[in-house]
Amino acid sequence: MLIRTKISYYFHIFAPADISKIAVMKEIRILDKTFRELITEKAILCRIDELARQMNNDLAGKDVVFLGILNGAFLFAADLFRRINLQARISFVKLASYEGTSSSGSIKELIGWNEDIKNKTIVVIEDIVDTGNTLERIVDELVIRKASEIKIAAMLYKPAAYTKDIPIDYVGFKIPNDFVVGYGLDYDGYGRNLSSVYTLIK
Ligand code: IMP
């Protein structure tokens, strides 16, 4: 089995008898690496409720195209888009820059543009913004294609790794500069189906 889940129970030292104080630390193994739960499914979905509410307010009355960046953003895009009550369309493009657990730095080709975005408000949906190279490439393309307004939504954002000036309008969670999997993010193709986000421990 490729993904194994281990649940360890850590009792709170000053209130061991209080069941509500028990912290559950979930660990999983994917291929040769061990990861620990960082953001629970419940926290993710609560945060997406808030982001969607903000977008529904900010973008009211506009004709919006949501643009999901595959593969990683497919879960975030689905959970976000079903909470959007604007006149909106959704489309996906694919542009990968990552292999293994460190950025290769090389941007691969962009595929799947089939939406006319001229004069439209675009909300880019990213799973994670790391160096920002992917984001920059997409924003450049949106400018060439004459989008009238560009908003960026990222489920996860690593401020310590970010090297660009493009403002990120909607951030799910700021996280440390560590490798993470789950909720659409993968380690060598595995782990995308996990409902929580896990961080690499060894
Ligand atoms: P950037 O171009 O360096 O910002 O990286 C963006 C892409 O790299 C994301 O869309 C992810 O696919 C991938 N990526 C960045 N950090 C991680 C990570 O911690 N885990 C898994 N994939 C990541």
CSV table of N, CA, C and O in Angstrom, one decimal, residues 3 8 14 18 31 47 50 53-54 61 63 69 72 83 103 163 169 172:
chain,number,residue,atom,x,y,z
A,3,ILE,N,0.0,4.6,0.6
A,3,ILE,CA,-0.2,5.6,1.6
A,3,ILE,C,-0.7,4.9,2.9
A,3,ILE,O,-1.7,4.2,2.9
A,8,SER,N,-1.5,9.0,16.1
A,8,SER,CA,-0.9,9.0,17.5
A,8,SER,C,-1.7,10.0,18.4
A,8,SER,O,-2.0,11.1,17.9
A,14,PHE,N,-1.5,18.9,31.3
A,14,PHE,CA,-2.1,19.4,32.5
A,14,PHE,C,-3.5,19.0,32.6
A,14,PHE,O,-4.2,19.2,33.7
A,18,ASP,N,-9.3,15.1,30.3
A,18,ASP,CA,-10.3,15.9,29.6
A,18,ASP,C,-10.1,15.5,28.1
A,18,ASP,O,-9.2,15.8,27.4
A,31,LEU,N,5.3,6.7,-0.4
A,31,LEU,CA,6.5,6.2,-0.9
A,31,LEU,C,7.6,6.1,0.2
A,31,LEU,O,7.4,5.4,1.2
A,47,ARG,N,-12.2,27.8,5.9
A,47,ARG,CA,-11.4,28.9,5.3
A,47,ARG,C,-12.0,29.2,3.8
A,47,ARG,O,-12.1,30.3,3.4
A,50,GLU,N,-15.0,31.3,4.0
A,50,GLU,CA,-14.7,32.7,4.1
A,50,GLU,C,-14.2,33.3,2.8
A,50,GLU,O,-14.6,34.4,2.5
A,53,ARG,N,-17.1,33.9,0.5
A,53,ARG,CA,-17.9,35.0,0.9
A,53,ARG,C,-17.3,36.3,0.5
A,53,ARG,O,-17.9,37.2,0.0
A,54,GLN,N,-16.0,36.4,0.7
A,54,GLN,CA,-15.2,37.6,0.3
A,54,GLN,C,-15.4,37.9,-1.2
A,54,GLN,O,-15.6,39.0,-1.6
A,61,GLY,N,-21.7,41.6,-9.4
A,61,GLY,CA,-22.0,42.3,-10.6
A,61,GLY,C,-21.1,42.2,-11.8
A,61,GLY,O,-21.3,42.7,-12.9
A,63,ASP,N,-18.7,39.9,-14.6
A,63,ASP,CA,-18.7,38.6,-15.4
A,63,ASP,C,-17.4,37.9,-15.2
A,63,ASP,O,-16.4,38.4,-15.7
A,69,ILE,N,-5.6,26.1,-12.0
A,69,ILE,CA,-4.3,25.6,-12.5
A,69,ILE,C,-4.1,24.2,-12.1
A,69,ILE,O,-4.0,23.8,-10.9
A,72,GLY,N,-2.8,20.5,-9.4
A,72,GLY,CA,-2.9,20.7,-8.0
A,72,GLY,C,-4.2,21.4,-7.5
A,72,GLY,O,-4.6,21.1,-6.4
A,83,ARG,N,-19.2,27.3,-4.0
A,83,ARG,CA,-19.6,28.3,-3.0
A,83,ARG,C,-19.8,29.7,-3.6
A,83,ARG,O,-20.1,30.7,-2.9
A,103,SER,N,11.7,22.3,-6.1
A,103,SER,CA,11.3,22.9,-7.4
A,103,SER,C,12.4,22.7,-8.4
A,103,SER,O,13.6,23.0,-8.2
A,163,THR,N,9.2,35.0,-4.7
A,163,THR,CA,10.2,35.9,-5.2
A,163,THR,C,9.6,37.0,-6.1
A,163,THR,O,10.3,37.8,-6.8
A,169,ASP,N,-4.4,38.0,-3.8
A,169,ASP,CA,-5.6,38.7,-3.3
A,169,ASP,C,-6.3,37.8,-2.2
A,169,ASP,O,-6.9,38.3,-1.3
A,172,GLY,N,-5.6,31.2,1.3
A,172,GLY,CA,-6.2,30.3,2.3
A,172,GLY,C,-5.3,30.2,3.6
A,172,GLY,O,-5.8,30.7,4.6
